[in-house]
Amino acid sequence: TLAGSVLTTVTPVPRTTRLLKEAVESQTGRQAATQKIVMCGCLRVLDDDEVLPQMPLEVLCLKDETPLWSWDLDGNPGKSQLQVDGPRVTCPNLRTDYINVITKAPMVSGRHYYEFVMHHIGDEQWCGVLADPEQAGPGCSGRSLRAWTYYCGRMRHGGGSLRDGKGALHAQGKAVIEFEKLSPHG
């Protein structure tokens, strides 16, 4: 409810806010990345590295799902090739064939709706949900991703196979079923 209830009790008091978030995640399953910790009485969100008073304290734990839809530019090994402006990702400095971009926190439960708007597709594009955050960056081809993705097909030539050329649903590195092929400009 909006008034809230006791989520969990953590004892002893962890040294920092980050450690408190990790303890809350361990006890409740609520991702540390989606928690905002507010000290009761001061209404200020505590920084992750903030040292907590080592005495009994009461805090509010707010759920903030912003990391589920915010792109992780800083954690991407290919960040020098990317620009992120809110929900929009562009690759003006693309020096590799591809670059995988993930959000700051994974979806771990529930139902979520994503809409991918592609303004320009050079040759190929994959959009979807990645299972392994280690595959972020330019090191893993869309065809071998541990992911569930829509593959737009090749823009520069027609035909091809379900795996390489046609628009298709790809799941865990395999082309599953043909989907509509997009045009290169949207």
mmCIF file of N, CA and C in Angstrom, residues 13 40 53-59:
data_model
loop_
_atom_site.group_PDB
_atom_site.id
_atom_site.type_symbol
_atom_site.label_atom_id
_atom_site.label_comp_id
_atom_site.label_asym_id
_atom_site.label_seq_id
_atom_site.Cartn_x
_atom_site.Cartn_y
_atom_site.Cartn_z
ATOM 1 N N VAL A 13 22.939 -3.386 11.493
ATOM 2 C CA VAL A 13 22.860 -2.346 10.470
ATOM 3 C C VAL A 13 24.110 -2.420 9.597
ATOM 4 N N CYS A 40 13.969 7.762 7.432
ATOM 5 C CA CYS A 40 12.713 8.302 7.962
ATOM 6 C C CYS A 40 12.996 9.612 8.697
ATOM 7 N N PRO A 53 24.398 5.260 10.184
ATOM 8 C CA PRO A 53 24.620 5.282 11.635
ATOM 9 C C PRO A 53 24.500 3.857 12.187
ATOM 10 N N GLN A 54 25.406 3.479 13.040
ATOM 11 C CA GLN A 54 25.418 2.119 13.585
ATOM 12 C C GLN A 54 24.571 2.046 14.851
ATOM 13 N N MET A 55 23.278 2.271 14.649
ATOM 14 C CA MET A 55 22.284 2.197 15.722
ATOM 15 C C MET A 55 20.968 1.811 15.061
ATOM 16 N N PRO A 56 19.980 1.380 15.820
ATOM 17 C CA PRO A 56 18.701 1.038 15.192
ATOM 18 C C PRO A 56 18.167 2.229 14.394
ATOM 19 N N LEU A 57 17.746 1.960 13.151
ATOM 20 C CA LEU A 57 17.186 3.037 12.339
ATOM 21 C C LEU A 57 16.040 2.522 11.500
ATOM 22 N N GLU A 58 15.218 3.459 11.113
ATOM 23 C CA GLU A 58 14.063 3.152 10.287
ATOM 24 C C GLU A 58 14.238 3.874 8.962
ATOM 25 N N VAL A 59 14.077 3.125 7.883
ATOM 26 C CA VAL A 59 14.212 3.719 6.553
ATOM 27 C C VAL A 59 13.020 3.310 5.696
#
